[in-house]
Every structure is written in C-alpha cells, then in structure tokens.
C-alpha cells in the first residue's frame, strides 16, 4: 500500500497519455460479395493446377519447297556411270554459311553464295547428296540432289529352258534371258524378239537393289511351223530418264535359229484337173520333208511326167514324216490339151527365136 496519493496520480496520468497518443484501431470486416456467398448445398472445387511451361523445340530443318529457303541445284538431278566423274553446283541468294552433306568428297563450308561438289570418280552405288544453309533464325534448310549410279550389263545370255535341239510344232517352250551384273536393276527393261517382232517386254518385280545384280527373265511360247528358221533373241536396256544418256545403254544376246519339226501336211483338192502332157502333183509340207507315195487301185504307181487320158482315175496319196502319216484321195481328170504351160512357154520362145533369125537373114 502506498502511503501517499502522489505516485498513483502520476501513474494514471502516464497511462492516459499513452492511450491518447496511440489510439486502438478496431477492424470491421467488409460484407461479403454476392459471388462469395455459398449456398449451403454447394461443393467447393479445388483450383485447377497451373499449366506447365515446356521448353521451345529446336528450329526445324526446312526443305527447299518451304518458303524462305532460297537454294538452287544445278543440275537438278544427275545420272552417272559408275567410275565416271560427277559435279553439281549449289547456290543461295540469302543465307550463309553454305555446305554439302555427302559421304564422298564433301567440300568445306563457305560464306560464298555458291559451292560445287565434285568427284573425280564415282565409287558409291547408293548416295544421296544434299546442300544446306543456316537461316538467320538459327534453323537449317536443305535441298537434295537425286543421283542415279548405273552400270550396263556385262553379258546377256539367251536360251530355251531345259531344251536343246529342234522344237516340235504345238509344244510350249520357255525362253530365258539372263542379264549379268547390271545396276540399278529397277531401271532395266528386257525385250524378247522373234526375228524383228517383239514377243514381250519384262521388268523386275520390286527389286530396288542399287548394286549390280544378275536377273533372269522368262517368256513362254508355243511353236508353230512358221517359226522354222526364224531367230529368237533378247536385249537388255537401262531406261534412265531424260537425265540419262541420249542413247540408253543396250546389250543384246546372241541369236538362236529355231528348227521346228512339223507335218506332214497334204494340200490336195478332191478333184484334180490336168491337161494332157502335164504332170500330176500335190502340195506336201513338213519338216523333215515327208516321203510321198501315190497309189492307184492299191498299187504304188510312179507319177507320169506327161499325163495322158489313161492316167485319169482315183488316186490315194500317202505322206509319211517323222511326226506321223497323212493320206488323201484325189480324183484325177485329164483334159484334152497341147501340154503344160511350161511347154507352151518353150514353144513361144522357140517361135520368137525363129522369127528373129529370119529377120537377120
């Protein structure tokens, strides 16, 4: 207990002074907005996650067909024989540096507007050169050079599969054309010939091999008597398009002369009229040449070289060949006359010579 009221009075004055200099602030919350007032049945959904920011992808490589890639290739495509030199020029009008991407003799990058790729001797079968530049944005654009490396075949061989010697009329045979070491085989066209006549043109089936290969082609034929003595052969041609040689590489095989056995065949009318003095004859065909025999009344007869009325009558003709025998019957009628046409011609010539002799005398 304090004995004097003075200290209490001073303490109260200090408390009152603090309250006056630092008034107490009372915070009253603002009334909620209508959108913040929740209905009792409303479910509060969680806030969606913030989107993930991915890093920017690298600048794409642009092809020459896209806008803003001013590259030019000259020539635009190349066809070169294996072992020959080759060169192409790539030029640009806006970007730098300029370079070639190629596995054979690639030149160094340049800040020039053109760059030549040159090879003294092409030694790659499959190669895809491309020229490229870097854009100001940091991307890359490029242009490809279509390049075909070719090699004509070493040899072309023609044969008949599983057969030697003569053919037989009406039988089927398989002609074969073997093309040795040719590239690219997908550009190969093989043509079979019967004399000057084209029998068929063939190409490989889905063979995209770029290195030299040997390819065999076959063609079926049915022989006929008209084939006897004709020549069969084949040729191999590389069709390389407008960029290729003006004269496409062509290699031909040897020619095989066909011998066709056929017959015998008899070509005779049922009634044969001849003049007196003419010989009797009937057309016979076959290979080998058939043996022809004339029969009259069942007896073998010799054909008269100068027929007469007594040679008229019915005859049977036999033609016998390697592949069979044929018969035909013919009625011979001998007409009155003065001999054959050949006899008439001889008489006419004799008359002309006689007249000239009289004139010169």
mmCIF file of C-alpha atoms in Angstrom:
data_model
loop_
_atom_site.group_PDB
_atom_site.id
_atom_site.type_symbol
_atom_site.label_atom_id
_atom_site.label_comp_id
_atom_site.label_asym_id
_atom_site.label_seq_id
_atom_site.Cartn_x
_atom_site.Cartn_y
_atom_site.Cartn_z
ATOM 1 C CA UNK A 1 0.000 0.000 0.000
ATOM 2 C CA UNK A 2 1.238 3.375 -0.941
ATOM 3 C CA UNK A 3 1.222 5.944 1.794
ATOM 4 C CA UNK A 4 0.916 8.899 -0.477
ATOM 5 C CA UNK A 5 -1.507 9.523 -3.323
ATOM 6 C CA UNK A 6 1.012 11.395 -5.458
ATOM 7 C CA UNK A 7 2.680 8.428 -7.102
ATOM 8 C CA UNK A 8 -0.707 6.910 -8.023
ATOM 9 C CA UNK A 9 -1.769 10.146 -9.626
ATOM 10 C CA UNK A 10 1.374 10.250 -11.789
ATOM 11 C CA UNK A 11 0.871 6.670 -12.926
ATOM 12 C CA UNK A 12 -2.677 7.348 -14.053
ATOM 13 C CA UNK A 13 -1.568 10.422 -15.981
ATOM 14 C CA UNK A 14 1.048 8.336 -17.881
ATOM 15 C CA UNK A 15 -1.477 5.695 -18.833
ATOM 16 C CA UNK A 16 -3.920 8.286 -20.082
ATOM 17 C CA UNK A 17 -1.202 9.957 -22.183
ATOM 18 C CA UNK A 18 -0.265 6.648 -23.901
ATOM 19 C CA UNK A 19 -3.857 5.958 -24.783
ATOM 20 C CA UNK A 20 -4.258 9.367 -26.348
ATOM 21 C CA UNK A 21 -1.081 9.218 -28.496
ATOM 22 C CA UNK A 22 -1.687 5.571 -29.732
ATOM 23 C CA UNK A 23 -5.373 5.091 -30.230
ATOM 24 C CA UNK A 24 -6.626 1.493 -30.597
ATOM 25 C CA UNK A 25 -7.834 0.598 -34.183
ATOM 26 C CA UNK A 26 -10.823 -1.668 -34.447
ATOM 27 C CA UNK A 27 -11.061 -3.626 -37.823
ATOM 28 C CA UNK A 28 -14.539 -4.378 -39.031
ATOM 29 C CA UNK A 29 -14.629 -6.868 -41.985
ATOM 30 C CA UNK A 30 -16.452 -5.751 -45.137
ATOM 31 C CA UNK A 31 -19.648 -7.560 -46.016
ATOM 32 C CA UNK A 32 -19.140 -10.443 -48.450
ATOM 33 C CA UNK A 33 -19.800 -10.034 -52.173
ATOM 34 C CA UNK A 34 -22.757 -11.919 -53.669
ATOM 35 C CA UNK A 35 -20.390 -14.241 -55.578
ATOM 36 C CA UNK A 36 -18.627 -15.153 -52.348
ATOM 37 C CA UNK A 37 -21.793 -16.184 -50.535
ATOM 38 C CA UNK A 38 -22.041 -20.004 -50.726
ATOM 39 C CA UNK A 39 -25.295 -21.833 -50.823
ATOM 40 C CA UNK A 40 -25.445 -24.494 -48.161
ATOM 41 C CA UNK A 41 -25.518 -27.335 -50.787
ATOM 42 C CA UNK A 42 -22.687 -26.007 -52.941
ATOM 43 C CA UNK A 43 -19.452 -28.140 -53.184
ATOM 44 C CA UNK A 44 -16.237 -26.209 -53.292
ATOM 45 C CA UNK A 45 -13.989 -27.498 -56.146
ATOM 46 C CA UNK A 46 -10.193 -27.294 -55.934
ATOM 47 C CA UNK A 47 -8.462 -24.738 -58.129
ATOM 48 C CA UNK A 48 -7.023 -26.164 -61.416
ATOM 49 C CA UNK A 49 -3.247 -26.693 -61.487
ATOM 50 C CA UNK A 50 -1.113 -24.098 -63.151
ATOM 51 C CA UNK A 51 -0.097 -25.024 -66.742
ATOM 52 C CA UNK A 52 3.397 -26.452 -67.252
ATOM 53 C CA UNK A 53 5.600 -24.325 -69.467
ATOM 54 C CA UNK A 54 7.552 -26.594 -71.876
ATOM 55 C CA UNK A 55 10.864 -25.576 -73.416
ATOM 56 C CA UNK A 56 10.739 -24.341 -77.005
ATOM 57 C CA UNK A 57 11.544 -27.062 -79.610
ATOM 58 C CA UNK A 58 14.649 -26.656 -81.753
ATOM 59 C CA UNK A 59 14.287 -24.875 -85.069
ATOM 60 C CA UNK A 60 13.107 -27.372 -87.732
ATOM 61 C CA UNK A 61 15.030 -28.254 -90.861
ATOM 62 C CA UNK A 62 13.264 -26.719 -93.830
ATOM 63 C CA UNK A 63 13.156 -28.245 -97.282
ATOM 64 C CA UNK A 64 13.665 -26.184 -100.419
ATOM 65 C CA UNK A 65 9.939 -26.324 -101.125
ATOM 66 C CA UNK A 66 9.181 -24.290 -97.969
ATOM 67 C CA UNK A 67 9.027 -20.515 -98.027
ATOM 68 C CA UNK A 68 12.278 -18.758 -97.269
ATOM 69 C CA UNK A 69 14.793 -21.382 -98.391
ATOM 70 C CA UNK A 70 16.425 -19.880 -101.497
ATOM 71 C CA UNK A 71 18.576 -22.803 -102.639
ATOM 72 C CA UNK A 72 19.179 -23.794 -106.260
ATOM 73 C CA UNK A 73 20.791 -27.015 -107.505
ATOM 74 C CA UNK A 74 22.374 -27.282 -110.934
ATOM 75 C CA UNK A 75 21.765 -29.728 -112.453
ATOM 76 C CA UNK A 76 18.572 -30.595 -110.576
ATOM 77 C CA UNK A 77 19.248 -34.358 -110.982
ATOM 78 C CA UNK A 78 22.201 -36.485 -112.075
ATOM 79 C CA UNK A 79 22.710 -39.847 -113.780
ATOM 80 C CA UNK A 80 26.314 -41.030 -113.787
ATOM 81 C CA UNK A 81 28.029 -44.222 -114.858
ATOM 82 C CA UNK A 82 29.958 -45.984 -112.119
ATOM 83 C CA UNK A 83 33.591 -44.831 -112.236
ATOM 84 C CA UNK A 84 32.872 -41.603 -114.147
ATOM 85 C CA UNK A 85 33.403 -38.047 -112.770
ATOM 86 C CA UNK A 86 30.465 -36.027 -111.435
ATOM 87 C CA UNK A 87 29.890 -32.403 -110.351
ATOM 88 C CA UNK A 88 26.968 -30.291 -109.121
ATOM 89 C CA UNK A 89 26.663 -26.652 -108.040
ATOM 90 C CA UNK A 90 24.558 -25.453 -105.105
ATOM 91 C CA UNK A 91 23.826 -21.718 -104.790
ATOM 92 C CA UNK A 92 21.833 -19.457 -102.465
ATOM 93 C CA UNK A 93 20.609 -15.864 -102.529
ATOM 94 C CA UNK A 94 20.202 -15.076 -98.865
ATOM 95 C CA UNK A 95 21.721 -17.335 -96.228
ATOM 96 C CA UNK A 96 25.214 -18.261 -95.094
ATOM 97 C CA UNK A 97 27.221 -20.344 -94.479
ATOM 98 C CA UNK A 98 26.635 -22.864 -97.280
ATOM 99 C CA UNK A 99 27.638 -26.540 -97.192
ATOM 100 C CA UNK A 100 27.222 -30.060 -98.612
ATOM 101 C CA UNK A 101 26.230 -33.163 -96.676
ATOM 102 C CA UNK A 102 27.612 -36.119 -98.657
ATOM 103 C CA UNK A 103 29.679 -39.169 -97.777
ATOM 104 C CA UNK A 104 32.051 -38.796 -100.728
ATOM 105 C CA UNK A 105 34.420 -35.803 -101.169
ATOM 106 C CA UNK A 106 32.293 -33.308 -99.199
ATOM 107 C CA UNK A 107 33.595 -29.724 -99.663
ATOM 108 C CA UNK A 108 34.189 -27.407 -96.704
ATOM 109 C CA UNK A 109 31.632 -24.829 -95.542
ATOM 110 C CA UNK A 110 31.787 -21.500 -97.326
ATOM 111 C CA UNK A 111 30.443 -17.998 -96.811
ATOM 112 C CA UNK A 112 30.159 -17.627 -100.597
ATOM 113 C CA UNK A 113 26.875 -17.751 -102.451
ATOM 114 C CA UNK A 114 27.702 -20.997 -104.295
ATOM 115 C CA UNK A 115 29.558 -24.222 -103.580
ATOM 116 C CA UNK A 116 30.466 -27.022 -106.033
ATOM 117 C CA UNK A 117 30.550 -30.685 -105.076
ATOM 118 C CA UNK A 118 32.951 -32.522 -107.364
ATOM 119 C CA UNK A 119 34.041 -36.169 -107.569
ATOM 120 C CA UNK A 120 36.731 -37.379 -109.969
ATOM 121 C CA UNK A 121 35.490 -40.977 -109.941
ATOM 122 C CA UNK A 122 32.117 -42.155 -108.662
ATOM 123 C CA UNK A 123 32.750 -45.185 -106.437
ATOM 124 C CA UNK A 124 29.459 -45.349 -104.486
ATOM 125 C CA UNK A 125 26.377 -47.212 -105.711
ATOM 126 C CA UNK A 126 23.887 -45.597 -103.333
ATOM 127 C CA UNK A 127 24.491 -41.962 -102.413
ATOM 128 C CA UNK A 128 22.134 -39.055 -101.555
ATOM 129 C CA UNK A 129 23.954 -35.701 -101.560
ATOM 130 C CA UNK A 130 22.235 -32.643 -100.086
ATOM 131 C CA UNK A 131 23.126 -28.962 -99.874
ATOM 132 C CA UNK A 132 22.185 -26.847 -96.838
ATOM 133 C CA UNK A 133 22.320 -23.338 -95.396
ATOM 134 C CA UNK A 134 21.695 -21.868 -91.907
ATOM 135 C CA UNK A 135 18.929 -19.288 -91.559
ATOM 136 C CA UNK A 136 19.165 -16.093 -89.516
ATOM 137 C CA UNK A 137 16.700 -17.609 -87.040
ATOM 138 C CA UNK A 138 19.090 -20.484 -86.398
ATOM 139 C CA UNK A 139 17.267 -23.161 -88.369
ATOM 140 C CA UNK A 140 18.542 -25.078 -91.378
ATOM 141 C CA UNK A 141 17.118 -25.589 -94.849
ATOM 142 C CA UNK A 142 18.385 -28.043 -97.436
ATOM 143 C CA UNK A 143 17.925 -29.390 -100.953
ATOM 144 C CA UNK A 144 18.570 -32.972 -102.081
ATOM 145 C CA UNK A 145 20.314 -33.948 -105.316
ATOM 146 C CA UNK A 146 18.675 -37.039 -106.903
ATOM 147 C CA UNK A 147 21.608 -39.131 -108.097
ATOM 148 C CA UNK A 148 21.458 -42.420 -110.045
ATOM 149 C CA UNK A 149 24.592 -44.521 -110.484
ATOM 150 C CA UNK A 150 24.311 -47.070 -113.294
ATOM 151 C CA UNK A 151 26.275 -49.873 -114.926
ATOM 152 C CA UNK A 152 25.320 -51.639 -118.191
ATOM 153 C CA UNK A 153 25.211 -55.451 -118.051
ATOM 154 C CA UNK A 154 28.416 -57.386 -118.643
ATOM 155 C CA UNK A 155 26.611 -60.019 -120.733
ATOM 156 C CA UNK A 156 23.137 -61.062 -121.853
ATOM 157 C CA UNK A 157 22.536 -64.780 -122.417
ATOM 158 C CA UNK A 158 19.605 -66.262 -124.347
ATOM 159 C CA UNK A 159 18.477 -69.882 -124.090
ATOM 160 C CA UNK A 160 15.499 -72.248 -124.091
ATOM 161 C CA UNK A 161 14.906 -73.671 -120.617
ATOM 162 C CA UNK A 162 15.557 -77.427 -120.317
ATOM 163 C CA UNK A 163 15.668 -77.924 -124.078
ATOM 164 C CA UNK A 164 18.205 -78.388 -126.834
ATOM 165 C CA UNK A 165 17.771 -79.305 -130.486
ATOM 166 C CA UNK A 166 14.681 -78.916 -132.687
ATOM 167 C CA UNK A 167 11.295 -77.794 -131.427
ATOM 168 C CA UNK A 168 8.052 -79.577 -132.222
ATOM 169 C CA UNK A 169 5.045 -77.744 -133.579
ATOM 170 C CA UNK A 170 2.334 -77.118 -130.994
ATOM 171 C CA UNK A 171 4.593 -77.666 -127.974
ATOM 172 C CA UNK A 172 5.222 -74.994 -125.333
ATOM 173 C CA UNK A 173 8.736 -73.747 -124.629
ATOM 174 C CA UNK A 174 10.191 -71.279 -122.126
ATOM 175 C CA UNK A 175 12.571 -68.660 -123.467
ATOM 176 C CA UNK A 176 15.104 -67.337 -120.967
ATOM 177 C CA UNK A 177 17.127 -64.112 -120.921
ATOM 178 C CA UNK A 178 19.819 -63.812 -118.225
ATOM 179 C CA UNK A 179 21.204 -60.293 -117.642
ATOM 180 C CA UNK A 180 24.535 -60.335 -115.836
ATOM 181 C CA UNK A 181 25.768 -57.635 -113.409
ATOM 182 C CA UNK A 182 23.504 -54.668 -114.134
ATOM 183 C CA UNK A 183 22.634 -51.657 -111.947
ATOM 184 C CA UNK A 184 20.215 -50.310 -110.969
ATOM 185 C CA UNK A 185 18.041 -53.307 -111.810
ATOM 186 C CA UNK A 186 14.790 -51.376 -111.241
ATOM 187 C CA UNK A 187 15.571 -49.365 -114.416
ATOM 188 C CA UNK A 188 16.075 -52.500 -116.522
ATOM 189 C CA UNK A 189 13.731 -53.491 -119.364
ATOM 190 C CA UNK A 190 14.205 -56.830 -121.155
ATOM 191 C CA UNK A 191 12.651 -57.417 -124.591
ATOM 192 C CA UNK A 192 12.199 -60.812 -126.270
ATOM 193 C CA UNK A 193 12.243 -60.957 -130.075
ATOM 194 C CA UNK A 194 11.171 -63.400 -132.773
ATOM 195 C CA UNK A 195 13.109 -62.018 -135.708
ATOM 196 C CA UNK A 196 12.153 -58.311 -135.795
ATOM 197 C CA UNK A 197 8.863 -58.966 -133.966
ATOM 198 C CA UNK A 198 8.595 -58.087 -130.274
ATOM 199 C CA UNK A 199 7.245 -61.015 -128.249
ATOM 200 C CA UNK A 200 7.165 -59.245 -124.881
ATOM 201 C CA UNK A 201 8.770 -56.673 -122.578
ATOM 202 C CA UNK A 202 9.523 -57.508 -118.957
ATOM 203 C CA UNK A 203 10.755 -55.628 -115.868
ATOM 204 C CA UNK A 204 11.959 -56.822 -112.433
ATOM 205 C CA UNK A 205 9.392 -57.244 -109.664
ATOM 206 C CA UNK A 206 10.006 -54.753 -106.809
ATOM 207 C CA UNK A 207 13.781 -55.116 -106.859
ATOM 208 C CA UNK A 208 15.289 -51.849 -105.614
ATOM 209 C CA UNK A 209 18.858 -53.089 -105.194
ATOM 210 C CA UNK A 210 21.344 -50.368 -106.199
ATOM 211 C CA UNK A 211 24.440 -52.571 -106.564
ATOM 212 C CA UNK A 212 24.965 -54.781 -109.663
ATOM 213 C CA UNK A 213 22.905 -57.976 -109.744
ATOM 214 C CA UNK A 214 22.155 -60.779 -112.202
ATOM 215 C CA UNK A 215 18.486 -61.033 -113.143
ATOM 216 C CA UNK A 216 16.775 -63.819 -115.126
ATOM 217 C CA UNK A 217 13.620 -63.266 -117.211
ATOM 218 C CA UNK A 218 11.447 -65.924 -118.877
ATOM 219 C CA UNK A 219 8.717 -65.947 -121.518
ATOM 220 C CA UNK A 220 6.561 -68.887 -122.666
ATOM 221 C CA UNK A 221 5.811 -69.511 -126.345
ATOM 222 C CA UNK A 222 4.023 -72.177 -128.389
ATOM 223 C CA UNK A 223 5.944 -73.168 -131.504
ATOM 224 C CA UNK A 224 4.411 -73.321 -134.961
ATOM 225 C CA UNK A 225 5.638 -74.312 -138.395
ATOM 226 C CA UNK A 226 6.053 -70.594 -139.218
ATOM 227 C CA UNK A 227 8.792 -70.461 -136.586
ATOM 228 C CA UNK A 228 11.012 -72.840 -138.520
ATOM 229 C CA UNK A 229 14.162 -70.953 -139.481
ATOM 230 C CA UNK A 230 13.414 -67.756 -137.530
ATOM 231 C CA UNK A 231 15.821 -66.286 -134.973
ATOM 232 C CA UNK A 232 14.985 -65.757 -131.303
ATOM 233 C CA UNK A 233 16.953 -63.325 -129.124
ATOM 234 C CA UNK A 234 16.645 -60.753 -126.348
ATOM 235 C CA UNK A 235 18.036 -57.362 -125.370
ATOM 236 C CA UNK A 236 18.574 -55.588 -122.040
ATOM 237 C CA UNK A 237 18.089 -51.821 -121.864
ATOM 238 C CA UNK A 238 18.565 -49.368 -118.977
ATOM 239 C CA UNK A 239 15.843 -46.711 -119.102
ATOM 240 C CA UNK A 240 17.436 -43.846 -117.143
ATOM 241 C CA UNK A 241 15.073 -40.999 -117.996
ATOM 242 C CA UNK A 242 15.779 -37.571 -119.501
ATOM 243 C CA UNK A 243 18.826 -37.048 -117.261
ATOM 244 C CA UNK A 244 20.429 -40.254 -118.578
ATOM 245 C CA UNK A 245 22.391 -40.815 -121.799
ATOM 246 C CA UNK A 246 20.671 -39.802 -125.036
ATOM 247 C CA UNK A 247 21.248 -43.347 -126.267
ATOM 248 C CA UNK A 248 20.174 -45.662 -123.404
ATOM 249 C CA UNK A 249 22.658 -48.468 -122.673
ATOM 250 C CA UNK A 250 21.576 -51.587 -124.607
ATOM 251 C CA UNK A 251 23.190 -55.039 -124.633
ATOM 252 C CA UNK A 252 21.857 -57.806 -126.910
ATOM 253 C CA UNK A 253 22.178 -61.563 -126.691
ATOM 254 C CA UNK A 254 23.276 -63.981 -129.384
ATOM 255 C CA UNK A 255 20.570 -65.130 -131.824
ATOM 256 C CA UNK A 256 19.208 -68.654 -131.720
ATOM 257 C CA UNK A 257 17.902 -70.046 -135.022
ATOM 258 C CA UNK A 258 14.918 -72.290 -134.386
ATOM 259 C CA UNK A 259 14.305 -75.604 -136.118
ATOM 260 C CA UNK A 260 10.676 -76.672 -135.847
ATOM 261 C CA UNK A 261 9.547 -80.173 -136.741
ATOM 262 C CA UNK A 262 6.036 -80.330 -138.157
ATOM 263 C CA UNK A 263 3.835 -82.185 -140.556
ATOM 264 C CA UNK A 264 3.322 -83.968 -142.708
ATOM 265 C CA UNK A 265 0.568 -81.867 -144.289
ATOM 266 C CA UNK A 266 -1.197 -82.615 -147.567
ATOM 267 C CA UNK A 267 -2.821 -79.849 -149.576
ATOM 268 C CA UNK A 268 -4.806 -81.549 -152.345
ATOM 269 C CA UNK A 269 -8.190 -80.899 -153.937
ATOM 270 C CA UNK A 270 -10.683 -83.720 -154.014
ATOM 271 C CA UNK A 271 -10.706 -83.370 -157.802
ATOM 272 C CA UNK A 272 -7.559 -82.613 -159.786
ATOM 273 C CA UNK A 273 -7.778 -81.479 -163.405
ATOM 274 C CA UNK A 274 -4.702 -81.562 -165.622
ATOM 275 C CA UNK A 275 -4.148 -81.194 -169.351
ATOM 276 C CA UNK A 276 -2.565 -83.839 -171.449
ATOM 277 C CA UNK A 277 1.207 -83.583 -171.164
ATOM 278 C CA UNK A 278 1.135 -82.081 -167.648
ATOM 279 C CA UNK A 279 2.469 -83.902 -164.597
ATOM 280 C CA UNK A 280 0.427 -84.927 -161.582
ATOM 281 C CA UNK A 281 1.351 -83.147 -158.341
ATOM 282 C CA UNK A 282 0.018 -82.396 -154.903
ATOM 283 C CA UNK A 283 1.427 -79.944 -152.304
ATOM 284 C CA UNK A 284 3.085 -81.637 -149.353
ATOM 285 C CA UNK A 285 4.537 -79.769 -146.361
ATOM 286 C CA UNK A 286 6.613 -80.934 -143.451
ATOM 287 C CA UNK A 287 9.957 -80.804 -141.668
ATOM 288 C CA UNK A 288 11.726 -83.083 -142.228
ATOM 289 C CA UNK A 289 10.423 -83.379 -145.768
ATOM 290 C CA UNK A 290 7.813 -86.168 -145.868
ATOM 291 C CA UNK A 291 8.057 -89.268 -148.051
ATOM 292 C CA UNK A 292 5.250 -89.080 -150.648
ATOM 293 C CA UNK A 293 3.758 -92.180 -152.299
ATOM 294 C CA UNK A 294 0.948 -92.384 -154.915
ATOM 295 C CA UNK A 295 -1.352 -95.381 -155.036
ATOM 296 C CA UNK A 296 -3.814 -96.443 -157.719
ATOM 297 C CA UNK A 297 -6.048 -99.444 -157.217
ATOM 298 C CA UNK A 298 -3.959 -100.313 -154.151
ATOM 299 C CA UNK A 299 -0.718 -100.390 -156.104
ATOM 300 C CA UNK A 300 2.195 -97.990 -155.875
ATOM 301 C CA UNK A 301 2.495 -96.047 -159.104
ATOM 302 C CA UNK A 302 5.114 -93.709 -160.499
ATOM 303 C CA UNK A 303 3.831 -90.278 -161.319
ATOM 304 C CA UNK A 304 3.819 -89.578 -165.059
ATOM 305 C CA UNK A 305 5.778 -86.560 -166.160
ATOM 306 C CA UNK A 306 3.468 -86.258 -169.197
ATOM 307 C CA UNK A 307 -0.057 -87.330 -168.402
ATOM 308 C CA UNK A 308 -2.465 -88.815 -170.897
ATOM 309 C CA UNK A 309 -6.103 -89.915 -170.840
ATOM 310 C CA UNK A 310 -5.114 -93.285 -169.461
ATOM 311 C CA UNK A 311 -3.809 -91.643 -166.282
ATOM 312 C CA UNK A 312 -7.278 -90.418 -165.316
ATOM 313 C CA UNK A 313 -8.832 -92.066 -162.263
ATOM 314 C CA UNK A 314 -8.801 -92.175 -158.456
ATOM 315 C CA UNK A 315 -5.524 -91.969 -156.567
ATOM 316 C CA UNK A 316 -4.540 -92.235 -152.902
ATOM 317 C CA UNK A 317 -1.620 -90.129 -151.720
ATOM 318 C CA UNK A 318 0.445 -91.015 -148.647
ATOM 319 C CA UNK A 319 2.754 -88.523 -146.896
ATOM 320 C CA UNK A 320 4.896 -90.039 -144.159
ATOM 321 C CA UNK A 321 7.036 -87.939 -141.880
ATOM 322 C CA UNK A 322 8.855 -88.039 -138.568
ATOM 323 C CA UNK A 323 5.738 -86.967 -136.667
ATOM 324 C CA UNK A 324 3.181 -89.190 -138.419
ATOM 325 C CA UNK A 325 1.498 -90.122 -141.698
ATOM 326 C CA UNK A 326 -1.302 -88.484 -143.681
ATOM 327 C CA UNK A 327 -3.499 -89.756 -146.534
ATOM 328 C CA UNK A 328 -5.782 -88.119 -149.036
ATOM 329 C CA UNK A 329 -7.798 -89.326 -152.034
ATOM 330 C CA UNK A 330 -7.996 -87.369 -155.244
ATOM 331 C CA UNK A 331 -9.920 -87.872 -158.485
ATOM 332 C CA UNK A 332 -7.703 -87.069 -161.481
ATOM 333 C CA UNK A 333 -9.259 -85.810 -164.699
ATOM 334 C CA UNK A 334 -7.056 -85.439 -167.787
ATOM 335 C CA UNK A 335 -8.318 -82.814 -170.232
ATOM 336 C CA UNK A 336 -7.535 -82.619 -173.882
ATOM 337 C CA UNK A 337 -4.792 -80.086 -174.494
ATOM 338 C CA UNK A 338 -1.401 -79.433 -176.015
ATOM 339 C CA UNK A 339 0.764 -79.771 -172.950
ATOM 340 C CA UNK A 340 1.677 -77.773 -169.952
ATOM 341 C CA UNK A 341 2.049 -74.089 -169.573
ATOM 342 C CA UNK A 342 5.785 -74.595 -169.413
ATOM 343 C CA UNK A 343 5.642 -76.401 -172.763
ATOM 344 C CA UNK A 344 3.695 -73.500 -174.209
ATOM 345 C CA UNK A 345 6.317 -71.068 -172.972
ATOM 346 C CA UNK A 346 9.090 -73.119 -174.556
ATOM 347 C CA UNK A 347 7.247 -73.235 -177.878
ATOM 348 C CA UNK A 348 6.677 -69.487 -177.706
ATOM 349 C CA UNK A 349 10.366 -68.789 -177.133
ATOM 350 C CA UNK A 350 11.350 -71.051 -179.998
ATOM 351 C CA UNK A 351 8.946 -69.191 -182.268
ATOM 352 C CA UNK A 352 10.402 -65.827 -181.249
ATOM 353 C CA UNK A 353 13.956 -67.037 -181.887
ATOM 354 C CA UNK A 354 12.916 -68.367 -185.303
ATOM 355 C CA UNK A 355 11.350 -65.021 -186.263
ATOM 356 C CA UNK A 356 14.475 -63.091 -185.195
ATOM 357 C CA UNK A 357 16.643 -65.483 -187.178
ATOM 358 C CA UNK A 358 14.573 -64.908 -190.326
ATOM 359 C CA UNK A 359 14.717 -61.128 -189.850
ATOM 360 C CA UNK A 360 18.521 -61.106 -189.502
ATOM 361 C CA UNK A 361 18.913 -63.315 -192.539
#
